[in-house]
Amino acid sequence: GKAMKAFGKRIWEILGERTGPDVVFEHVGAATFPASVFLANKFGRIVICGATTGFQLNFDVRHLWMHQKSIIGSHFADAGEATKANQLIERGQIRPVLTRTFKWEEIPAAHQEMFENKLHGNVACLVGAPREGLKNLEETRAALASHA
């Protein structure tokens, strides 16, 4: 409805043109899948690699066939593809969105919050990383060396 169209207009502002994204990476599932299908550009692809908010998807299929969009299932990537994806993040071409980041010592609390279904969106745990925001192995090694 109105919220979806407003969201689409915001995407146009970000992209600088009246067009949707050619590829939408969908991980949230039931809560956002209808928006992903609606907002993807004509001939666009919706790549689904998870369903944090639910596996049963309910969406207006007309937005799929009328604009010749495709839904692709994926387990994300092999090591080489993950490296390429990380390079896109490093260059600022993709911005991962995290709802929350847990420190190593907070992992039991993270598991409890998952069990109680209190976490929404994407979360991360720092495993062997001294802080958030490190983009690659070199930055991580430098940060660890400065802590030693």
Coordinates of N, CA and C in Angstrom, one line a residue:
G1 N 0.8 -1.2 0.0 CA 0.0 0.0 0.0 C 0.9 1.3 0.0
K2 N 0.4 2.2 0.8 CA 1.1 3.5 0.8 C 2.5 3.4 1.4
A3 N 2.7 2.6 2.4 CA 4.0 2.4 3.0 C 5.0 1.8 2.0
M4 N 4.5 0.9 1.2 CA 5.4 0.2 0.2 C 5.8 1.2 -0.9
K5 N 4.8 2.1 -1.3 CA 5.1 3.1 -2.4 C 6.1 4.1 -1.8
A6 N 5.9 4.5 -0.6 CA 6.8 5.5 0.0 C 8.2 4.9 0.1
F7 N 8.3 3.6 0.5 CA 9.6 2.9 0.5 C 10.2 2.9 -0.9
G8 N 9.4 2.6 -1.9 CA 9.9 2.6 -3.2 C 10.4 4.0 -3.7
K9 N 9.7 5.0 -3.3 CA 10.2 6.4 -3.6 C 11.5 6.7 -2.9
R10 N 11.7 6.2 -1.7 CA 13.0 6.4 -1.0 C 14.1 5.7 -1.8
I11 N 13.8 4.5 -2.3 CA 14.8 3.8 -3.1 C 15.2 4.6 -4.3
W12 N 14.2 5.2 -5.0 CA 14.5 6.0 -6.1 C 15.4 7.1 -5.8
E13 N 15.1 7.8 -4.6 CA 16.0 8.9 -4.2 C 17.4 8.4 -4.0
I14 N 17.6 7.2 -3.4 CA 18.9 6.7 -3.1 C 19.6 6.4 -4.5
L15 N 18.9 5.7 -5.4 CA 19.5 5.3 -6.7 C 19.6 6.5 -7.6
G16 N 18.9 7.6 -7.4 CA 19.0 8.8 -8.2 C 18.2 8.7 -9.5
E17 N 17.3 7.7 -9.6 CA 16.5 7.5 -10.8 C 15.3 6.7 -10.4
R18 N 14.2 6.9 -11.2 CA 13.0 6.2 -10.9 C 13.0 4.7 -11.4
T19 N 13.8 4.0 -10.6 CA 13.9 2.5 -10.9 C 14.1 1.8 -9.6
G20 N 13.7 0.5 -9.6 CA 14.0 -0.3 -8.5 C 15.3 -1.0 -8.6
P21 N 15.7 -1.8 -7.6 CA 17.0 -2.5 -7.7 C 16.8 -3.7 -8.7
D22 N 17.9 -4.0 -9.4 CA 17.9 -5.2 -10.3 C 17.9 -6.5 -9.5
V23 N 18.6 -6.4 -8.4 CA 18.7 -7.6 -7.5 C 18.4 -7.2 -6.1
V24 N 17.5 -8.0 -5.5 CA 17.2 -7.8 -4.1 C 17.6 -9.1 -3.3
F25 N 18.5 -8.9 -2.3 CA 18.9 -10.1 -1.5 C 18.0 -10.1 -0.3
E26 N 17.2 -11.2 -0.2 CA 16.1 -11.4 0.8 C 16.6 -12.4 1.8
H27 N 16.7 -12.0 3.0 CA 17.0 -13.0 4.1 C 15.9 -13.0 5.2
V28 N 15.2 -11.9 5.3 CA 14.2 -11.8 6.4 C 13.0 -12.8 6.3
G29 N 12.5 -12.9 5.1 CA 11.4 -13.9 4.9 C 10.1 -13.3 4.9
A30 N 9.1 -13.9 5.6 CA 7.7 -13.5 5.6 C 7.5 -12.0 5.7
A31 N 8.2 -11.3 6.6 CA 7.9 -9.9 6.9 C 8.3 -9.0 5.8
T32 N 9.3 -9.4 4.9 CA 9.7 -8.4 3.9 C 9.6 -9.0 2.5
F33 N 9.4 -10.2 2.3 CA 9.4 -10.8 1.0 C 8.4 -10.1 0.0
P34 N 7.1 -9.8 0.5 CA 6.2 -9.1 -0.5 C 6.8 -7.8 -1.0
A35 N 7.5 -7.0 -0.1 CA 8.1 -5.8 -0.5 C 9.3 -6.0 -1.4
S36 N 10.0 -7.1 -1.2 CA 11.2 -7.4 -2.1 C 10.7 -7.6 -3.5
V37 N 9.6 -8.4 -3.7 CA 9.0 -8.7 -5.0 C 8.5 -7.5 -5.6
F38 N 7.7 -6.7 -4.8 CA 7.1 -5.5 -5.4 C 8.1 -4.4 -5.8
L39 N 9.2 -4.3 -5.1 CA 10.2 -3.2 -5.3 C 11.3 -3.5 -6.3
A40 N 11.5 -4.8 -6.6 CA 12.5 -5.2 -7.6 C 12.1 -4.6 -8.9
N41 N 13.1 -4.2 -9.7 CA 12.9 -3.7 -11.0 C 12.3 -4.7 -12.0
K42 N 11.7 -4.2 -13.1 CA 11.2 -5.1 -14.1 C 12.4 -6.0 -14.6
F43 N 12.1 -7.3 -14.7 CA 13.1 -8.3 -15.0 C 14.1 -8.5 -13.9
G44 N 13.8 -8.0 -12.7 CA 14.7 -8.1 -11.6 C 14.7 -9.5 -11.0
R45 N 15.7 -9.7 -10.1 CA 15.8 -11.0 -9.4 C 15.7 -10.8 -7.9
I46 N 15.0 -11.7 -7.2 CA 14.9 -11.7 -5.8 C 15.7 -13.0 -5.4
V47 N 16.8 -12.8 -4.7 CA 17.6 -13.9 -4.3 C 17.3 -14.1 -2.8
I48 N 16.7 -15.3 -2.5 CA 16.3 -15.6 -1.1 C 17.3 -16.6 -0.5
C49 N 17.9 -16.2 0.6 CA 18.9 -17.1 1.2 C 18.6 -17.3 2.7
G50 N 17.4 -17.0 3.1 CA 17.0 -17.2 4.5 C 15.5 -16.8 4.7
A51 N 15.1 -17.0 5.9 CA 13.7 -16.7 6.3 C 13.6 -16.5 7.8
T52 N 14.3 -15.5 8.3 CA 14.3 -15.3 9.7 C 12.9 -15.1 10.4
T53 N 12.0 -14.4 9.6 CA 10.7 -14.1 10.2 C 9.6 -15.1 9.8
G54 N 10.0 -16.1 9.1 CA 9.0 -17.1 8.7 C 9.2 -17.6 7.3
F55 N 8.9 -18.9 7.1 CA 9.2 -19.6 5.9 C 8.0 -19.6 4.9
Q56 N 6.8 -19.4 5.4 CA 5.6 -19.3 4.6 C 5.5 -17.9 4.0
L57 N 5.5 -17.8 2.7 CA 5.5 -16.5 2.1 C 4.2 -16.2 1.4
N58 N 3.6 -15.1 1.7 CA 2.4 -14.7 1.1 C 2.6 -13.3 0.4
F59 N 2.5 -13.3 -1.0 CA 2.7 -12.1 -1.7 C 1.8 -12.1 -3.0
D60 N 1.7 -10.9 -3.5 CA 0.9 -10.7 -4.7 C 1.7 -11.2 -5.9
V61 N 1.4 -12.3 -6.5 CA 2.2 -13.0 -7.5 C 2.1 -12.2 -8.8
R62 N 1.1 -11.3 -9.0 CA 1.1 -10.5 -10.2 C 2.3 -9.6 -10.4
H63 N 2.9 -9.2 -9.2 CA 4.1 -8.3 -9.3 C 5.3 -9.2 -9.9
L64 N 5.2 -10.5 -9.8 CA 6.2 -11.4 -10.3 C 6.1 -11.6 -11.8
W65 N 4.9 -12.1 -12.2 CA 4.8 -12.5 -13.6 C 4.6 -11.3 -14.5
M66 N 3.9 -10.2 -14.1 CA 3.6 -9.1 -14.9 C 4.9 -8.3 -15.3
H67 N 5.9 -8.4 -14.4 CA 7.1 -7.7 -14.7 C 8.3 -8.6 -14.9
Q68 N 8.0 -9.9 -15.1 CA 8.9 -10.9 -15.5 C 10.1 -11.0 -14.5
K69 N 9.8 -11.0 -13.3 CA 10.9 -11.1 -12.2 C 11.1 -12.5 -11.9
S70 N 12.3 -12.8 -11.3 CA 12.7 -14.2 -11.0 C 13.0 -14.3 -9.5
I71 N 12.6 -15.4 -8.9 CA 13.0 -15.7 -7.5 C 14.1 -16.8 -7.6
I72 N 15.2 -16.6 -6.9 CA 16.3 -17.5 -6.9 C 16.6 -17.9 -5.5
G73 N 16.7 -19.2 -5.2 CA 17.1 -19.7 -3.9 C 18.6 -19.9 -3.9
S74 N 19.2 -19.5 -2.8 CA 20.6 -19.6 -2.7 C 21.1 -19.8 -1.2
H75 N 22.2 -20.6 -1.1 CA 22.8 -20.7 0.2 C 23.9 -19.7 0.4
F76 N 23.9 -18.7 -0.4 CA 24.9 -17.6 -0.5 C 26.0 -17.9 -1.4
A77 N 27.1 -18.4 -0.9 CA 28.4 -18.4 -1.7 C 29.4 -19.4 -1.3
D78 N 30.3 -19.7 -2.2 CA 31.5 -20.5 -1.8 C 32.5 -19.5 -1.4
A79 N 33.7 -19.9 -1.1 CA 34.8 -19.0 -0.5 C 35.1 -17.9 -1.5
G80 N 35.3 -18.2 -2.8 CA 35.6 -17.2 -3.7 C 34.5 -16.1 -3.9
E81 N 33.3 -16.6 -3.9 CA 32.2 -15.6 -4.0 C 32.0 -14.8 -2.8
A82 N 32.3 -15.4 -1.6 CA 32.2 -14.7 -0.4 C 33.3 -13.6 -0.3
T83 N 34.5 -13.9 -0.9 CA 35.6 -12.9 -1.0 C 35.1 -11.7 -1.9
K84 N 34.5 -12.0 -3.0 CA 34.0 -11.0 -3.9 C 33.0 -10.1 -3.2
A85 N 32.0 -10.8 -2.5 CA 31.0 -10.0 -1.8 C 31.6 -9.1 -0.8
N86 N 32.6 -9.6 0.0 CA 33.3 -8.8 1.0 C 33.9 -7.6 0.3
Q87 N 34.5 -7.7 -0.9 CA 35.1 -6.6 -1.6 C 34.1 -5.6 -1.9
L88 N 32.9 -6.0 -2.3 CA 31.8 -5.0 -2.6 C 31.5 -4.2 -1.3
I89 N 31.5 -4.9 -0.2 CA 31.2 -4.2 1.1 C 32.3 -3.2 1.4
E90 N 33.6 -3.7 1.2 CA 34.7 -2.8 1.5 C 34.7 -1.5 0.7
R91 N 34.2 -1.6 -0.6 CA 34.1 -0.5 -1.5 C 32.9 0.4 -1.2
G92 N 32.0 -0.1 -0.3 CA 30.8 0.7 0.0 C 29.7 0.5 -1.1
Q93 N 29.8 -0.5 -1.9 CA 28.8 -0.8 -2.9 C 27.6 -1.6 -2.4
I94 N 27.9 -2.3 -1.3 CA 26.8 -3.0 -0.5 C 27.0 -2.6 0.9
R95 N 25.9 -2.3 1.6 CA 25.9 -2.0 3.0 C 25.1 -3.0 3.8
P96 N 25.8 -3.9 4.5 CA 25.0 -4.9 5.3 C 24.3 -4.2 6.4
V97 N 23.1 -4.6 6.7 CA 22.3 -4.0 7.8 C 22.2 -5.0 8.9
L98 N 22.8 -4.6 10.1 CA 22.7 -5.5 11.3 C 21.8 -4.8 12.3
T99 N 20.9 -5.6 12.8 CA 20.0 -5.1 13.9 C 20.8 -4.9 15.2
R100 N 21.7 -5.9 15.4 CA 22.5 -5.9 16.6 C 23.8 -6.7 16.5
T101 N 24.8 -6.3 17.1 CA 26.1 -7.1 17.2 C 26.4 -7.5 18.6
F102 N 26.6 -8.8 18.8 CA 26.9 -9.3 20.2 C 28.4 -9.5 20.3
K103 N 28.9 -9.2 21.5 CA 30.3 -9.5 21.8 C 30.4 -11.0 22.1
W104 N 31.6 -11.6 22.1 CA 31.8 -13.0 22.3 C 31.1 -13.4 23.6
E105 N 31.4 -12.6 24.7 CA 30.8 -13.0 26.0 C 29.3 -12.9 26.1
E106 N 28.7 -12.3 25.1 CA 27.2 -12.1 25.1 C 26.5 -13.2 24.3
I107 N 27.3 -14.1 23.7 CA 26.7 -15.2 22.9 C 25.6 -16.0 23.6
P108 N 25.8 -16.3 24.9 CA 24.7 -17.0 25.6 C 23.4 -16.2 25.6
A109 N 23.5 -14.9 25.8 CA 22.3 -14.0 25.8 C 21.7 -14.0 24.4
A110 N 22.6 -14.0 23.4 CA 22.1 -13.9 22.0 C 21.3 -15.2 21.7
H111 N 21.8 -16.3 22.1 CA 21.0 -17.6 22.0 C 19.7 -17.5 22.7
Q112 N 19.7 -17.0 23.9 CA 18.4 -16.9 24.7 C 17.4 -16.0 23.9
E113 N 17.9 -14.9 23.4 CA 17.0 -14.0 22.7 C 16.5 -14.6 21.4
M114 N 17.3 -15.4 20.7 CA 16.8 -16.1 19.6 C 15.8 -17.1 20.0
F115 N 16.0 -17.9 21.0 CA 15.1 -18.9 21.5 C 13.7 -18.2 21.9
E116 N 13.8 -17.0 22.4 CA 12.6 -16.3 22.8 C 12.0 -15.5 21.7
N117 N 12.6 -15.6 20.5 CA 12.1 -14.9 19.3 C 12.1 -13.4 19.5
K118 N 13.1 -12.9 20.2 CA 13.2 -11.4 20.4 C 14.1 -10.7 19.4
L119 N 14.8 -11.5 18.6 CA 15.7 -10.9 17.6 C 15.0 -10.8 16.3
H120 N 15.1 -9.7 15.6 CA 14.5 -9.5 14.3 C 15.6 -9.0 13.4
G121 N 15.6 -9.3 12.1 CA 16.6 -8.9 11.2 C 17.8 -9.7 11.3
N122 N 19.0 -9.0 11.0 CA 20.2 -9.7 11.0 C 21.0 -9.4 12.3
V123 N 21.6 -10.3 12.9 CA 22.5 -10.1 14.0 C 23.8 -10.8 13.8
A124 N 24.8 -10.4 14.5 CA 26.2 -10.9 14.3 C 26.8 -11.1 15.7
C125 N 27.7 -12.0 15.8 CA 28.5 -12.2 17.0 C 30.0 -12.0 16.6
L126 N 30.7 -11.3 17.5 CA 32.1 -11.1 17.2 C 32.9 -12.3 17.7
V127 N 33.4 -13.1 16.8 CA 34.2 -14.3 17.1 C 35.6 -14.0 16.7
G128 N 36.5 -13.8 17.7 CA 37.9 -13.5 17.4 C 38.1 -12.1 16.9
A129 N 37.1 -11.2 16.8 CA 37.3 -9.8 16.4 C 37.2 -8.9 17.6
P130 N 38.2 -8.0 17.7 CA 38.2 -7.1 18.9 C 37.1 -6.1 18.9
R131 N 36.5 -5.7 17.7 CA 35.5 -4.7 17.7 C 34.8 -4.8 16.4
E132 N 33.7 -4.1 16.3 CA 32.9 -4.0 15.0 C 33.6 -3.2 14.0
G133 N 33.1 -3.3 12.7 CA 33.6 -2.4 11.7 C 34.8 -2.9 10.9
L134 N 35.5 -4.0 11.3 CA 36.7 -4.4 10.6 C 36.2 -5.0 9.3
K135 N 36.9 -4.6 8.2 CA 36.4 -5.0 6.9 C 37.0 -6.2 6.3
N136 N 38.2 -6.6 6.7 CA 38.9 -7.7 6.1 C 39.9 -8.3 7.1
L137 N 40.6 -9.3 6.7 CA 41.6 -10.0 7.5 C 42.7 -9.1 8.0
E138 N 43.2 -8.3 7.0 CA 44.3 -7.4 7.4 C 43.9 -6.4 8.5
E139 N 42.7 -5.8 8.4 CA 42.3 -4.9 9.4 C 42.1 -5.6 10.8
T140 N 41.6 -6.8 10.7 CA 41.4 -7.6 11.9 C 42.8 -7.9 12.6
R141 N 43.7 -8.3 11.8 CA 45.1 -8.6 12.3 C 45.7 -7.4 13.0
A142 N 45.6 -6.2 12.3 CA 46.1 -5.0 12.8 C 45.4 -4.6 14.2
A143 N 44.1 -4.8 14.2 CA 43.4 -4.4 15.4 C 43.8 -5.4 16.6
L144 N 43.9 -6.7 16.3 CA 44.4 -7.6 17.3 C 45.8 -7.3 17.8
A145 N 46.7 -6.9 16.9 CA 48.0 -6.6 17.2 C 48.1 -5.4 18.2
S146 N 47.2 -4.4 17.9 CA 47.2 -3.2 18.8 C 46.6 -3.5 20.2
H147 N 45.9 -4.6 20.3 CA 45.4 -5.0 21.6 C 46.4 -5.8 22.4
A148 N 47.4 -6.3 21.8 CA 48.4 -7.2 22.4 C 49.3 -6.5 23.3

